[in-house]
PDB file of C-alpha atoms in Angstrom:
ATOM      1  CA  MET A 210     -15.201  68.430  35.823  1.00 57.00           C
ATOM      2  CA  ARG A 211     -13.251  66.987  33.056  1.00 68.00           C
ATOM      3  CA  PHE A 212     -10.158  68.817  34.239  1.00 61.00           C
ATOM      4  CA  THR A 213     -10.301  67.795  37.872  1.00 69.00           C
ATOM      5  CA  PRO A 214      -8.336  64.483  37.591  1.00 65.00           C
ATOM      6  CA  ALA A 215      -5.604  66.265  35.683  1.00 62.00           C
ATOM      7  CA  SER A 216      -5.581  69.167  38.224  1.00 65.00           C
ATOM      8  CA  ILE A 217      -5.258  66.744  41.042  1.00 69.00           C
ATOM      9  CA  ALA A 218      -2.404  64.705  39.496  1.00 64.00           C
ATOM     10  CA  LEU A 219      -0.623  67.978  38.644  1.00 60.00           C
ATOM     11  CA  ALA A 220      -1.071  69.249  42.318  1.00 63.00           C
ATOM     12  CA  VAL A 221       0.347  65.960  43.727  1.00 61.00           C
ATOM     13  CA  LEU A 222       3.295  66.038  41.324  1.00 56.00           C
ATOM     14  CA  LEU A 223       4.176  69.490  42.289  1.00 57.00           C
ATOM     15  CA  THR A 224       3.953  68.856  46.071  1.00 60.00           C
ATOM     16  CA  THR A 225       6.208  65.833  45.781  1.00 56.00           C
ATOM     17  CA  VAL A 226       8.832  67.564  43.648  1.00 52.00           C
ATOM     18  CA  SER A 227       9.011  70.628  45.966  1.00 47.00           C
ATOM     19  CA  SER A 228       9.288  68.398  49.157  1.00 44.00           C
ATOM     20  CA  VAL A 229      12.196  66.424  47.696  1.00 46.00           C
ATOM     21  CA  GLY A 230      14.185  69.575  47.151  1.00 45.00           C
ATOM     22  CA  LEU A 231      13.657  70.730  50.687  1.00 44.00           C
ATOM     23  CA  THR A 232      15.158  67.418  52.195  1.00 45.00           C
ATOM     24  CA  GLN A 233      18.390  67.406  50.326  1.00 46.00           C
ATOM     25  CA  ARG A 234      21.613  69.065  51.660  1.00 48.00           C
ATOM     26  CA  PRO A 235      23.899  70.917  49.328  1.00 51.00           C
ATOM     27  CA  ASP A 236      27.093  69.017  48.186  1.00 51.00           C
ATOM     28  CA  THR A 237      29.322  71.511  49.959  1.00 62.00           C
ATOM     29  CA  GLN A 238      27.825  70.817  53.431  1.00 86.00           C
ATOM     30  CA  ILE A 239      29.457  67.867  54.999  1.00 85.00           C
ATOM     31  CA  GLU A 240      27.863  66.066  57.811  1.00 87.00           C
ATOM     32  CA  PRO A 241      29.352  67.173  61.163  1.00 90.00           C
ATOM     33  CA  ARG A 242      29.624  63.769  62.609  1.00 91.00           C
ATOM     34  CA  SER A 243      31.732  62.804  59.451  1.00 91.00           C
ATOM     35  CA  ILE A 244      34.036  65.763  60.153  1.00 92.00           C
ATOM     36  CA  GLU A 245      34.485  64.571  63.712  1.00 93.00           C
ATOM     37  CA  TRP A 246      35.344  61.020  62.650  1.00 93.00           C
ATOM     38  CA  GLN A 247      37.863  62.372  59.981  1.00 93.00           C
ATOM     39  CA  LYS A 248      39.548  64.530  62.656  1.00 94.00           C
ATOM     40  CA  ALA A 249      39.754  61.392  65.059  1.00 93.00           C
ATOM     41  CA  GLY A 250      41.115  59.362  62.154  1.00 92.00           C
ATOM     42  CA  GLU A 251      43.795  62.008  61.361  1.00 92.00           C
ATOM     43  CA  ALA A 252      44.904  62.244  64.984  1.00 93.00           C
ATOM     44  CA  ALA A 253      45.208  58.573  65.161  1.00 92.00           C
ATOM     45  CA  ARG A 254      47.377  58.434  62.007  1.00 92.00           C
ATOM     46  CA  LYS A 255      49.636  61.131  63.437  1.00 92.00           C
ATOM     47  CA  ALA A 256      49.919  59.020  66.670  1.00 91.00           C
ATOM     48  CA  GLY A 257      50.973  56.031  64.521  1.00 90.00           C
ATOM     49  CA  ASN A 258      47.631  53.953  65.195  1.00 90.00           C
ATOM     50  CA  LEU A 259      46.941  53.138  61.441  1.00 91.00           C
ATOM     51  CA  THR A 260      44.396  50.465  62.398  1.00 91.00           C
ATOM     52  CA  GLY A 261      42.395  53.043  64.560  1.00 92.00           C
ATOM     53  CA  ALA A 262      42.869  55.598  61.781  1.00 92.00           C
ATOM     54  CA  THR A 263      41.518  53.431  59.182  1.00 93.00           C
ATOM     55  CA  ASP A 264      38.418  52.562  61.273  1.00 93.00           C
ATOM     56  CA  ALA A 265      37.616  56.188  62.012  1.00 93.00           C
ATOM     57  CA  LEU A 266      38.043  57.267  58.551  1.00 92.00           C
ATOM     58  CA  GLU A 267      35.770  54.436  57.208  1.00 93.00           C
ATOM     59  CA  SER A 268      33.333  55.639  59.786  1.00 93.00           C
ATOM     60  CA  ALA A 269      33.546  59.183  58.522  1.00 93.00           C
ATOM     61  CA  LEU A 270      32.848  57.977  55.012  1.00 93.00           C
ATOM     62  CA  ALA A 271      29.965  55.768  56.079  1.00 94.00           C
ATOM     63  CA  VAL A 272      28.354  58.908  57.609  1.00 92.00           C
ATOM     64  CA  ASP A 273      28.890  61.051  54.718  1.00 90.00           C
ATOM     65  CA  PRO A 274      30.549  59.726  51.554  1.00 92.00           C
ATOM     66  CA  ARG A 275      31.045  63.186  50.196  1.00 91.00           C
ATOM     67  CA  ASN A 276      33.819  63.853  52.692  1.00 92.00           C
ATOM     68  CA  ARG A 277      36.772  64.388  50.388  1.00 93.00           C
ATOM     69  CA  ALA A 278      39.156  65.025  53.019  1.00 93.00           C
ATOM     70  CA  ALA A 279      38.344  61.728  54.636  1.00 93.00           C
ATOM     71  CA  TYR A 280      39.371  59.874  51.292  1.00 94.00           C
ATOM     72  CA  ILE A 281      42.594  61.825  51.234  1.00 94.00           C
ATOM     73  CA  GLU A 282      43.367  61.017  54.835  1.00 94.00           C
ATOM     74  CA  LEU A 283      42.551  57.279  54.272  1.00 95.00           C
ATOM     75  CA  ALA A 284      44.804  57.292  51.229  1.00 94.00           C
ATOM     76  CA  GLU A 285      47.638  58.693  53.437  1.00 93.00           C
ATOM     77  CA  VAL A 286      47.004  55.829  55.953  1.00 94.00           C
ATOM     78  CA  ALA A 287      47.199  53.326  53.025  1.00 93.00           C
ATOM     79  CA  ARG A 288      50.389  54.794  51.872  1.00 91.00           C
ATOM     80  CA  ALA A 289      51.841  54.461  55.264  1.00 92.00           C
ATOM     81  CA  GLN A 290      50.926  50.813  55.325  1.00 91.00           C
ATOM     82  CA  GLY A 291      52.689  50.431  51.946  1.00 89.00           C
ATOM     83  CA  LEU A 292      49.509  49.925  50.098  1.00 91.00           C
ATOM     84  CA  GLN A 293      50.039  52.307  47.178  1.00 91.00           C
ATOM     85  CA  GLY A 294      47.485  50.710  44.827  1.00 91.00           C
ATOM     86  CA  LYS A 295      44.768  51.285  47.450  1.00 93.00           C
ATOM     87  CA  ALA A 296      46.023  54.748  48.043  1.00 93.00           C
ATOM     88  CA  ILE A 297      45.739  55.716  44.322  1.00 93.00           C
ATOM     89  CA  ARG A 298      42.289  54.323  44.161  1.00 95.00           C
ATOM     90  CA  LEU A 299      41.310  56.511  47.364  1.00 94.00           C
ATOM     91  CA  TYR A 300      42.919  59.502  45.797  1.00 93.00           C
ATOM     92  CA  LYS A 301      40.719  58.854  42.671  1.00 94.00           C
ATOM     93  CA  GLU A 302      37.643  58.646  44.729  1.00 93.00           C
ATOM     94  CA  ALA A 303      38.482  62.097  46.154  1.00 93.00           C
ATOM     95  CA  LEU A 304      39.082  63.367  42.680  1.00 92.00           C
ATOM     96  CA  LEU A 305      35.809  62.209  41.605  1.00 93.00           C
ATOM     97  CA  LEU A 306      34.351  64.545  44.058  1.00 91.00           C
ATOM     98  CA  ASP A 307      36.559  67.532  43.170  1.00 90.00           C
ATOM     99  CA  PRO A 308      38.696  67.074  39.993  1.00 91.00           C
ATOM    100  CA  THR A 309      40.718  70.266  40.852  1.00 90.00           C
ATOM    101  CA  ASP A 310      41.901  69.131  44.397  1.00 90.00           C
ATOM    102  CA  VAL A 311      45.594  69.681  44.074  1.00 91.00           C
ATOM    103  CA  THR A 312      46.293  67.825  47.318  1.00 92.00           C
ATOM    104  CA  ALA A 313      44.635  64.736  45.933  1.00 92.00           C
ATOM    105  CA  ILE A 314      46.397  64.970  42.579  1.00 92.00           C
ATOM    106  CA  ALA A 315      49.802  65.351  44.220  1.00 92.00           C
ATOM    107  CA  GLY A 316      49.180  62.622  46.671  1.00 92.00           C
ATOM    108  CA  GLN A 317      48.131  60.264  43.925  1.00 93.00           C
ATOM    109  CA  GLY A 318      51.286  61.304  41.959  1.00 92.00           C
ATOM    110  CA  GLU A 319      53.332  60.439  44.924  1.00 92.00           C
ATOM    111  CA  ALA A 320      51.759  57.025  45.521  1.00 93.00           C
ATOM    112  CA  MET A 321      52.316  56.340  41.797  1.00 91.00           C
ATOM    113  CA  VAL A 322      56.120  57.179  42.246  1.00 90.00           C
ATOM    114  CA  GLU A 323      56.240  54.801  45.283  1.00 90.00           C
ATOM    115  CA  LYS A 324      54.617  52.146  43.026  1.00 89.00           C
ATOM    116  CA  GLY A 325      57.103  52.881  40.199  1.00 86.00           C
ATOM    117  CA  ALA A 326      54.628  54.600  37.759  1.00 87.00           C
ATOM    118  CA  ILE A 327      56.961  57.565  36.966  1.00 87.00           C
ATOM    119  CA  ALA A 328      55.239  58.422  33.702  1.00 89.00           C
ATOM    120  CA  LYS A 329      51.816  58.614  35.198  1.00 91.00           C
ATOM    121  CA  ALA A 330      53.144  60.649  38.124  1.00 88.00           C
ATOM    122  CA  LYS A 331      54.623  63.145  35.730  1.00 90.00           C
ATOM    123  CA  GLU A 332      51.073  63.486  34.154  1.00 90.00           C
ATOM    124  CA  ASN A 333      49.749  64.251  37.727  1.00 90.00           C
ATOM    125  CA  LEU A 334      52.599  66.815  38.270  1.00 88.00           C
ATOM    126  CA  ALA A 335      51.660  68.665  34.851  1.00 89.00           C
ATOM    127  CA  GLN A 336      48.021  68.697  35.990  1.00 89.00           C
ATOM    128  CA  ALA A 337      48.870  70.007  39.466  1.00 89.00           C
ATOM    129  CA  GLN A 338      51.068  72.667  37.925  1.00 88.00           C
ATOM    130  CA  ASN A 339      48.338  73.820  35.707  1.00 88.00           C
ATOM    131  CA  LEU A 340      45.920  74.122  38.609  1.00 87.00           C
ATOM    132  CA  CYS A 341      48.231  75.764  40.971  1.00 85.00           C
ATOM    133  CA  LYS A 342      49.605  78.847  39.448  1.00 79.00           C
ATOM    134  CA  GLY A 343      51.409  80.102  42.581  1.00 79.00           C
ATOM    135  CA  ASN A 344      53.941  78.439  44.822  1.00 83.00           C
ATOM    136  CA  CYS A 345      52.241  75.269  46.086  1.00 85.00           C
ATOM    137  CA  PRO A 346      54.021  72.865  48.443  1.00 88.00           C
ATOM    138  CA  GLU A 347      52.186  69.845  47.284  1.00 88.00           C
ATOM    139  CA  VAL A 348      53.590  70.434  43.629  1.00 85.00           C
ATOM    140  CA  ALA A 349      56.965  70.899  45.081  1.00 86.00           C
ATOM    141  CA  GLN A 350      56.761  67.794  47.102  1.00 87.00           C
ATOM    142  CA  LEU A 351      55.552  65.698  44.070  1.00 87.00           C
ATOM    143  CA  ASN A 352      58.295  67.125  41.937  1.00 87.00           C
ATOM    144  CA  ALA A 353      60.947  66.152  44.567  1.00 88.00           C
ATOM    145  CA  ALA A 354      59.405  62.665  44.719  1.00 88.00           C
ATOM    146  CA  ILE A 355      59.658  62.328  41.061  1.00 87.00           C
ATOM    147  CA  GLN A 356      63.262  63.468  40.895  1.00 87.00           C
ATOM    148  CA  LYS A 357      64.122  61.076  43.837  1.00 86.00           C
ATOM    149  CA  GLY A 358      62.513  58.083  42.019  1.00 81.00           C
ATOM    150  CA  PRO A 359      60.784  55.067  43.322  1.00 81.00           C
ATOM    151  CA  PRO A 360      62.203  53.504  46.585  1.00 79.00           C
ATOM    152  CA  ALA A 361      64.853  50.906  46.099  1.00 72.00           C
ATOM    153  CA  VAL A 362      63.761  47.250  46.553  1.00 65.00           C
ATOM    154  CA  ALA A 363      65.797  45.199  48.957  1.00 45.00           C
ATOM    155  CA  MET A 364      67.676  42.428  47.217  1.00 47.00           C
ATOM    156  CA  THR A 365      68.199  39.166  48.994  1.00 51.00           C
ATOM    157  CA  SER A 366      70.588  36.367  48.257  1.00 52.00           C
ATOM    158  CA  LYS A 367      69.319  33.086  47.054  1.00 55.00           C
ATOM    159  CA  GLU A 368      70.303  31.510  50.364  1.00 54.00           C
ATOM    160  CA  ALA A 369      67.789  33.841  52.087  1.00 52.00           C
ATOM    161  CA  VAL A 370      64.955  32.966  49.859  1.00 49.00           C
ATOM    162  CA  PRO A 371      63.073  29.929  51.153  1.00 55.00           C
ATOM    163  CA  GLY A 372      62.978  27.245  48.476  1.00 53.00           C
ATOM    164  CA  ALA A 373      65.583  28.643  46.183  1.00 51.00           C
ATOM    165  CA  LYS A 374      68.540  26.658  45.305  1.00 53.00           C
ATOM    166  CA  ALA A 375      71.896  28.165  44.609  1.00 50.00           C
ATOM    167  CA  ASN A 376      73.469  27.431  41.328  1.00 54.00           C
ATOM    168  CA  SER A 377      76.290  25.059  42.011  1.00 50.00           C
ATOM    169  CA  THR A 378      79.242  24.380  39.676  1.00 54.00           C
ATOM    170  CA  ASP A 379      79.914  21.070  41.326  1.00 51.00           C
ATOM    171  CA  ASN A 380      78.418  18.290  39.638  1.00 54.00           C
ATOM    172  CA  PRO A 381      77.331  15.358  41.914  1.00 52.00           C
TER     173      PRO A 381
END
């Protein structure tokens, strides 16, 4: 009699713990609807529809936030839009899910080069080279981007900038 309450509590605890384990999916199994949205986003990006690609990829991540490929594809869309800072953050999200993803490391490095952070891009290159022992196209592409350097910024004359006054040597 005096063990009955403890037995009941233990039985309830064990059934609760065992039922929680049955309802969770393994981390490697991505929701199929998320993969469908990701593929739609990838197709939209390749077609040049960056807004549609962003919408589809964000839907993929809303369905399953563990879809690392959707983060990488969304980062590619951000780079195409000229949002390198956002792309770097999205690659970081992908790397939180899998720190050994060479595609995400190299993509983040390329976005860093585009932003002008060559030293950090070289760190990513070293990390990617350590992970990829063979001939990896991602590593070669990042190395080429580092060798090329950041894109040149278009310079404008002072007359083209609104509100800027040209220095005049004439005194009024």
